[in-house]
XYZ file of C-alpha atoms in Angstrom:
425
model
C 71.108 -1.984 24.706
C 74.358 0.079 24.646
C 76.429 -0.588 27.601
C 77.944 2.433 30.046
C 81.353 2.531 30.424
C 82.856 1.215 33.766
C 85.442 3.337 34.941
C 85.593 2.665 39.292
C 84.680 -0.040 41.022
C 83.616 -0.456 44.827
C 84.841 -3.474 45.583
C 84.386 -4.638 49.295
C 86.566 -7.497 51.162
C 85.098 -6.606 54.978
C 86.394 -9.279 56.576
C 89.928 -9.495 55.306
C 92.432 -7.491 54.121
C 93.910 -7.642 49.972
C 97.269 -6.303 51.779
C 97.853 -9.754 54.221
C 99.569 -12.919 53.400
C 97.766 -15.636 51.882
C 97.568 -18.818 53.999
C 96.945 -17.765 57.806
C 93.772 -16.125 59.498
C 91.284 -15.664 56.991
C 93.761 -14.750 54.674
C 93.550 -16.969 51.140
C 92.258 -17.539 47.780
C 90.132 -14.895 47.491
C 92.830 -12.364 49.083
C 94.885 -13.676 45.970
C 91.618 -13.406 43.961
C 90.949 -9.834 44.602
C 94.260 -8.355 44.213
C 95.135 -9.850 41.264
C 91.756 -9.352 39.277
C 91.950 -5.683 40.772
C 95.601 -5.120 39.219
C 94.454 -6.193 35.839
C 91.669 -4.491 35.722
C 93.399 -1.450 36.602
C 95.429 -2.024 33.626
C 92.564 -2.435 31.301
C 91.993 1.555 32.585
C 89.225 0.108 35.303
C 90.220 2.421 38.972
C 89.605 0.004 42.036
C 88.866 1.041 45.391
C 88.841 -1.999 47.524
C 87.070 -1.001 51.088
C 88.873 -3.405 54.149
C 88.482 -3.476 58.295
C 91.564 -1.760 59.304
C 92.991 -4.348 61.862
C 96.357 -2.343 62.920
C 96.213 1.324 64.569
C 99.017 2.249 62.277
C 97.691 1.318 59.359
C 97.071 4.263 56.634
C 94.006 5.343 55.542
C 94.427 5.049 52.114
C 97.498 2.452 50.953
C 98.171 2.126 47.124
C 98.003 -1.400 46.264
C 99.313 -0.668 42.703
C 98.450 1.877 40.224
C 94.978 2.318 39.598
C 94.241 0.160 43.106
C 93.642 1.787 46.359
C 92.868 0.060 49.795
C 90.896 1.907 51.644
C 91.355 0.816 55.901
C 88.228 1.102 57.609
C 87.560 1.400 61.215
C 85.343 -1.202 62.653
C 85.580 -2.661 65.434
C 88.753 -3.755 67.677
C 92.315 -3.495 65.556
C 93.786 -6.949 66.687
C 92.175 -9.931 64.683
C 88.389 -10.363 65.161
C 87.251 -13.753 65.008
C 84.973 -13.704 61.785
C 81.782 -14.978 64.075
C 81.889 -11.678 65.886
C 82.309 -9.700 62.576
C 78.139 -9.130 61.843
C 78.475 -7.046 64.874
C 80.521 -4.610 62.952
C 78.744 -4.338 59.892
C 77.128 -0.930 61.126
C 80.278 0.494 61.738
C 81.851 -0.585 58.516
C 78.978 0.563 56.255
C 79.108 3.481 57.575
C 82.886 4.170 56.784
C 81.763 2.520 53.191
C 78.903 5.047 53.024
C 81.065 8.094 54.379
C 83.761 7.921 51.821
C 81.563 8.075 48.997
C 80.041 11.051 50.491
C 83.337 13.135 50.335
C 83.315 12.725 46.358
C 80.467 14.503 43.992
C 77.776 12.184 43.462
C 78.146 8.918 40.962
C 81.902 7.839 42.185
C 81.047 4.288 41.789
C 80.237 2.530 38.727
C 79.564 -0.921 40.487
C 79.965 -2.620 43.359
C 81.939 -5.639 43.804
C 81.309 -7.805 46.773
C 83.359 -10.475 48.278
C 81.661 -13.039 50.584
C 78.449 -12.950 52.236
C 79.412 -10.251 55.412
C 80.321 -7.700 52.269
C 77.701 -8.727 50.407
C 75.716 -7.685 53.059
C 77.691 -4.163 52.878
C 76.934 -4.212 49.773
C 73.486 -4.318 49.215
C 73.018 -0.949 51.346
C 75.367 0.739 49.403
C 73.342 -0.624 46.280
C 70.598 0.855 47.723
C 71.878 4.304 48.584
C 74.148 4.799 45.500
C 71.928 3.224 43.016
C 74.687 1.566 41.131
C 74.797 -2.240 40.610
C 75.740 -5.234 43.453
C 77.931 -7.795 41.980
C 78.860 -10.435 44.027
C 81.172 -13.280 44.882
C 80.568 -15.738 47.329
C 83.881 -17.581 47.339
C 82.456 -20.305 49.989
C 78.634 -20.845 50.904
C 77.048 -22.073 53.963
C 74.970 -24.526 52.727
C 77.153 -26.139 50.706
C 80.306 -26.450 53.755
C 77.263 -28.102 56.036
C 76.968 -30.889 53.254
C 80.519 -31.418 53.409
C 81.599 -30.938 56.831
C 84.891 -32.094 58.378
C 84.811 -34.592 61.042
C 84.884 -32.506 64.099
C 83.652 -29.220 62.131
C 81.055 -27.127 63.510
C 78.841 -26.461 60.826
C 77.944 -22.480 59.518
C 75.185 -21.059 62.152
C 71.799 -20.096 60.382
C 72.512 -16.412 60.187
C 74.998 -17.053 57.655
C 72.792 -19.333 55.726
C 70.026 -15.993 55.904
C 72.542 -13.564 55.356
C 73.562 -15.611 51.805
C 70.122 -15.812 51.253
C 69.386 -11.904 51.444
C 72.549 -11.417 48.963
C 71.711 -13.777 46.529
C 68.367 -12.377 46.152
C 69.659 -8.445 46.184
C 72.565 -8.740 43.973
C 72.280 -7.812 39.758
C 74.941 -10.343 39.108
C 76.525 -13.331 40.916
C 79.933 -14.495 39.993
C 80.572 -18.362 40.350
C 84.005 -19.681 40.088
C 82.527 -22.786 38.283
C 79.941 -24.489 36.530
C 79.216 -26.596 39.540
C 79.260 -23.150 41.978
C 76.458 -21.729 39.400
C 74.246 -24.563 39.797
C 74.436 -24.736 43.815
C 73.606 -21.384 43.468
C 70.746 -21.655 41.601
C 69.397 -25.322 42.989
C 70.544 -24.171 47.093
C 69.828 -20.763 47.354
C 67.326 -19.930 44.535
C 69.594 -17.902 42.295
C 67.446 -16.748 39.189
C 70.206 -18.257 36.342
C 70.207 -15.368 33.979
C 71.832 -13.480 37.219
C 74.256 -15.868 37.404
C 78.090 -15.527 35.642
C 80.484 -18.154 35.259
C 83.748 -16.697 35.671
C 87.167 -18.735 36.720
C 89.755 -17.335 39.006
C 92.677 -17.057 36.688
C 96.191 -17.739 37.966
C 99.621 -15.538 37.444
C 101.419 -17.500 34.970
C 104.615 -14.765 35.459
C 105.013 -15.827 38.937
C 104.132 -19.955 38.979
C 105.922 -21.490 35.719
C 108.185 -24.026 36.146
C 111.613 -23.759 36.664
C 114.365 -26.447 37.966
C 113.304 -28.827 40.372
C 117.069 -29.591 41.786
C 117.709 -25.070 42.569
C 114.428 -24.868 44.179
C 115.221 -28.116 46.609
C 118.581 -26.598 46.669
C 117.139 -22.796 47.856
C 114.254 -24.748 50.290
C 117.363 -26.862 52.247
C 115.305 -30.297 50.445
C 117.763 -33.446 49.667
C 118.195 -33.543 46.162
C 117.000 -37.258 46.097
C 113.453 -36.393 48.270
C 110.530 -37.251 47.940
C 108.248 -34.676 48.425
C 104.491 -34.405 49.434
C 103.609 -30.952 49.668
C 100.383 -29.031 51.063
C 99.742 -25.542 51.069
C 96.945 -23.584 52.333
C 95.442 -22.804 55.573
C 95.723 -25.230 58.559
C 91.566 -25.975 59.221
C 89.589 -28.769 59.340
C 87.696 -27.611 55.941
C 91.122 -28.172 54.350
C 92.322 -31.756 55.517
C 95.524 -31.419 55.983
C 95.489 -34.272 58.159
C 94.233 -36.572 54.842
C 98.143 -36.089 54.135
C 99.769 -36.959 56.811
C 97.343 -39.767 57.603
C 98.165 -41.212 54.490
C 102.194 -40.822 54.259
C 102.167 -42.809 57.357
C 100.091 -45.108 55.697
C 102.679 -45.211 52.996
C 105.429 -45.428 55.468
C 103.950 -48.633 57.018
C 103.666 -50.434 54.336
C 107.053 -49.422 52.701
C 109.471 -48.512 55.323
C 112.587 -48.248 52.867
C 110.881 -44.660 52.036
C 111.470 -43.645 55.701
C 114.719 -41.713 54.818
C 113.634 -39.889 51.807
C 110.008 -38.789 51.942
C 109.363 -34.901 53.345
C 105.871 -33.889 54.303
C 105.898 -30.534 53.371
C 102.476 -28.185 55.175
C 103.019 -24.260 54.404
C 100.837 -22.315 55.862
C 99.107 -21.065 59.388
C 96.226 -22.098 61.422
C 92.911 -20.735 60.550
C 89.240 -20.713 61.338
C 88.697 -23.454 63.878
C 91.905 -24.413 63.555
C 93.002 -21.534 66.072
C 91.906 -23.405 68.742
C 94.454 -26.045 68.399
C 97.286 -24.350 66.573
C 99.621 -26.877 67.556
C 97.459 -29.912 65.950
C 99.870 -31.013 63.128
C 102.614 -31.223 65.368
C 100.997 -33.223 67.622
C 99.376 -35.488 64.783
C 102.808 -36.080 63.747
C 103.990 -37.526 66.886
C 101.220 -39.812 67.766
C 101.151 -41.211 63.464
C 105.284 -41.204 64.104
C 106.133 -39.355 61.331
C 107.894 -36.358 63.040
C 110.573 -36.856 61.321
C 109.192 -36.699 57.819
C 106.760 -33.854 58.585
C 108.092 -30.432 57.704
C 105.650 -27.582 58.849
C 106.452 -24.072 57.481
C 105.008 -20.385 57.648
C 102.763 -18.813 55.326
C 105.316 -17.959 52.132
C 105.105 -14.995 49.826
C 104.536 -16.403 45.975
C 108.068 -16.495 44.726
C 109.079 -18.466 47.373
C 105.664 -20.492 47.130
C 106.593 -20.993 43.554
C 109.860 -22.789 44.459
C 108.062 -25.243 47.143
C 105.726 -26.051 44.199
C 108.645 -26.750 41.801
C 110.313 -28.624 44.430
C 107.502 -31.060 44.618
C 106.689 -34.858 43.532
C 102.611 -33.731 43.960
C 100.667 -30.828 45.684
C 98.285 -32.581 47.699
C 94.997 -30.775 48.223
C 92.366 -33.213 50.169
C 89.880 -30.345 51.184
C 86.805 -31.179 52.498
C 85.259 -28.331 49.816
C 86.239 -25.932 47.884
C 85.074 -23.349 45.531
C 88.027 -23.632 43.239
C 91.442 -24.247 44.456
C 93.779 -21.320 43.877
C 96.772 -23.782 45.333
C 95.893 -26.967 42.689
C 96.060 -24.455 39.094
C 99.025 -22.690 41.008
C 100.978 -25.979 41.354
C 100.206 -27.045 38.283
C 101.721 -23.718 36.670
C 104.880 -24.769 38.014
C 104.791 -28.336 36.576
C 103.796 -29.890 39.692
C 100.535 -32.813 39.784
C 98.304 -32.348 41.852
C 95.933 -35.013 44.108
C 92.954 -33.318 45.116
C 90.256 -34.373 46.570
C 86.912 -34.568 44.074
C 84.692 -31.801 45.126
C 83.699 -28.639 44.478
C 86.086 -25.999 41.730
C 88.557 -28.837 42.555
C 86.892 -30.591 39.527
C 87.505 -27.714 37.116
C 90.928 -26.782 38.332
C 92.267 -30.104 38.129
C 91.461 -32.137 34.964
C 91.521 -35.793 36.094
C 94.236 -38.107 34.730
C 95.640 -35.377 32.704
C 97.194 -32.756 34.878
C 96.534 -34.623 38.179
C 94.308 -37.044 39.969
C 90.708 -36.628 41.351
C 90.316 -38.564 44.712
C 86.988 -39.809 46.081
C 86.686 -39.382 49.997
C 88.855 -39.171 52.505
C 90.153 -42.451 53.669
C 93.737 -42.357 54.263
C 94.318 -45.401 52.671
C 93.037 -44.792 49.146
C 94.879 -41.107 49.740
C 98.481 -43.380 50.410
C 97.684 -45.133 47.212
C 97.524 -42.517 44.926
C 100.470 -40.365 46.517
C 102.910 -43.921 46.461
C 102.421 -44.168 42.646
C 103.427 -40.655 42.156
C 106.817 -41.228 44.465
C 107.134 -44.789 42.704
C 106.221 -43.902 38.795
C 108.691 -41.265 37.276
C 106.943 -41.365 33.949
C 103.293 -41.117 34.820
C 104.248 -38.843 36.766
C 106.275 -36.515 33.970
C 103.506 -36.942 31.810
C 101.402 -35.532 34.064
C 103.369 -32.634 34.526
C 103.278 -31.852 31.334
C 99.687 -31.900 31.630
C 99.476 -29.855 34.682
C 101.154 -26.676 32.651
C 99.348 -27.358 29.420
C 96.140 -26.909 31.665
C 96.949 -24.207 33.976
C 98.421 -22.303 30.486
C 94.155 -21.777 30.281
C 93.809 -19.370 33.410
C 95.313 -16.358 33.225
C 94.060 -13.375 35.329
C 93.531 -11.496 32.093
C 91.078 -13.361 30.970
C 89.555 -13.459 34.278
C 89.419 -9.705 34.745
C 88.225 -9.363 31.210
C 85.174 -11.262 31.903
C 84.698 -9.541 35.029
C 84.746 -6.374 33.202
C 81.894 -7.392 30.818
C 79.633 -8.902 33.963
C 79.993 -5.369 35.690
C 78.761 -3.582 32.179
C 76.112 -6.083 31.793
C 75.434 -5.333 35.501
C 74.868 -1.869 34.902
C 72.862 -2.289 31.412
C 70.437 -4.104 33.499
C 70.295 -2.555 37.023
C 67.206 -3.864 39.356
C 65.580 -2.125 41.739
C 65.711 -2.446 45.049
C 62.909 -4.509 46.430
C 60.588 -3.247 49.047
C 61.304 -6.199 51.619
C 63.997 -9.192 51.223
C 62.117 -12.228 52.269
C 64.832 -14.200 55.346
């Protein structure tokens, strides 16, 4: 069957916005995922039009993200930040801004539609249905898989998510999985018929994250030239562990005290999710472990300066509790950096155990401290890891990534489904 040209894509982030700084709110990964895939698909002559809730009054209605890429701010809802529970009440409202742009442009605007998490998805499947173009969709993180692996302390995803993944999963002509391992929850969780399902991995930007001198990035970050440095980045939630780290330097620091005056806990990034009720928790975790003094706890950073915290690293710890793939582990490792991440989820595929970092089983803060000592305490392992962490993360590029996505929205529209009569819940 010849395949139709793509030339625009829908794509649909509801809930968060392309435009806001990874690593606070429910800005992350896939924020990082969708611009980048959208600027190089853009260059491969692909126009994007990524549809977002406006959460500022000020905020344009159209903002060009780069060429090819517009952001399109949608009204929905209240402008300050909307906790993501209360966001199905807003779905109305945003479809209809969806379904009201389209309708200023002659008919067949929109090649495909490109989905991002489930509330989109949701978006998405009415616009499928009105438009009569393809749904492809991404989950990024699914319900049933985060109750498996909840935090302690975590309140697990209500049932209307779990239904409202459901309903996607079944609608959607093509599901993108960042893994092997994402494709086969898909299909074994939620149902997924496998020739719907495409295994496509985020890429990284290897312009940005490549490794550069250790010694000028400690210098630029105001780091002792002599540290030792355990760094985590991402969003400060229970899903993400942070407190595995800390946890387990003062495990270190008990049982070697002499590393008191060198090591530096390094945590960039915001609170997050149900982390916003207790923004304050690393601080406080600090104080009662007694590492205050070790624990350095910094802002969300834009990538060129998250490229020099990576390069001023001994290890990027990443001890989430899942995750689909781990933007922050093939990032690191692009600079040179190790990482320690915990053994679930993408995790698996974006760091290759024993060769560009180590795969950790569990949480227990001691096994954690015995893995992070030997990279403080072993110079060459840890080198020779290093050298492993760029030969792997040389592998993802967002090229390659947008290139595949490419051919899974042609195949998409080769094979468009109908629209069935009723979604079963």
């Amino acid at each position: 069957m010849r395949r139709r040209r793509v030339d625009r894509v829908a794509t649909i982030s509801m809930h968060t916005s392309p435009l806001e700084q990874p690593g606070t709110g429910d800005a992350g990964g896939m924020n990082v995922y969708i611009v980048e895939s959208a600027k190089r698909l853009a260059q491969l002559g692909v126009e994007v039009e990524i549809f977002t809730r406006a959460t500022a009054r000020d905020l344009p209605p159209v903002a060009e993200l780069a060429p090819g890429v517009l952001v399109r701010h949608l009204t929905a809802g209240p402008y300050e930040e909307l906790d993501r529970g209360d966001m199905p009440g807003q779905l109305c409202a945003f479809l209809s801004g969806v379904l009201r742009t389209e309708a200023m442009y002659d008919p067949g605007r929109y090649d495909v539609i490109h989905s991002h998490y489930w509330l989109s998805g949701q978006v998405g499947w009415l616009a499928k249905e009105r438009w009569g173009v393809p749904l492809v969709h991404t989950m990024h993180t699914m319900a049933k898989v985060k109750n498996q692996l909840l935090a302690h302390g975590d309140k697990p995803e209500p049932q209307a998510r779990v239904v409202g993944e459901e309903q996607v999963v079944e609608i959607a002509d093509r599901l993108v999985a960042n893994t092997t391992d994402e494709a086969r929850e898909l299909i074994d969780l939620y149902g997924a018929a496998e020739e719907r399902v495409a295994v496509v991995n985020p890429g990284v930007n290897l312009t940005v994250f490549q490794p550069a001198s250790q010694t000028i990035a400690r210098r630029r970050l105001r780091l002792p030239r002599d540290a030792r440095v355990l760094l985590f980045v991402g969003r400060i939630q229970p899903l993400k562990a942070p407190d595995v780290l800390l946890r387990a330097a003062s495990r270190m620091l008990i049982d070697d005290p002499s590393l008191r005056g060198r090591l530096v806990v390094a945590c960039v990034g915001g609170p997050s999710g149900n982390g916003l009720a207790r923004p304050s928790i690393l601080t406080e975790l600090a104080a009662e472990l007694g590492i205050s003094d070790v624990v350095r706890l910094v802002p969300p950073a834009p990538q060129a300066e998250l490229a020099d915290w990576y390069r001023a690293a001994d290890v990027t710890v990443v001890p989430s509790h899942s995750e689909s793939f781990g933007l922050v582990a093939l990032e690191s490792q692009a600079c040179g950096t190790p990482v320690a991440a915990a053994a679930v989820g993408g995790l698996r595929t974006a760091v290759r155990d024993g060769v560009s970092g180590v795969l950790v089983d569990g949480h227990d803060s001691d096994a954690w401290a015995s893995v992070l000592r030997r990279f403080v305490t072993s110079p060459r392992w840890r080198d020779s890891l290093s050298t492993g962490a760029r030969a792997h993360a040389a592998g993802f590029g967002w090229q390659a990534t947008s290139a595949h996505l490419l051919e899974v929205y042609a195949d998409a529209v080769a094979h468009l489904r109908p629209v069935p009569v009723a979604i079963s819940s």
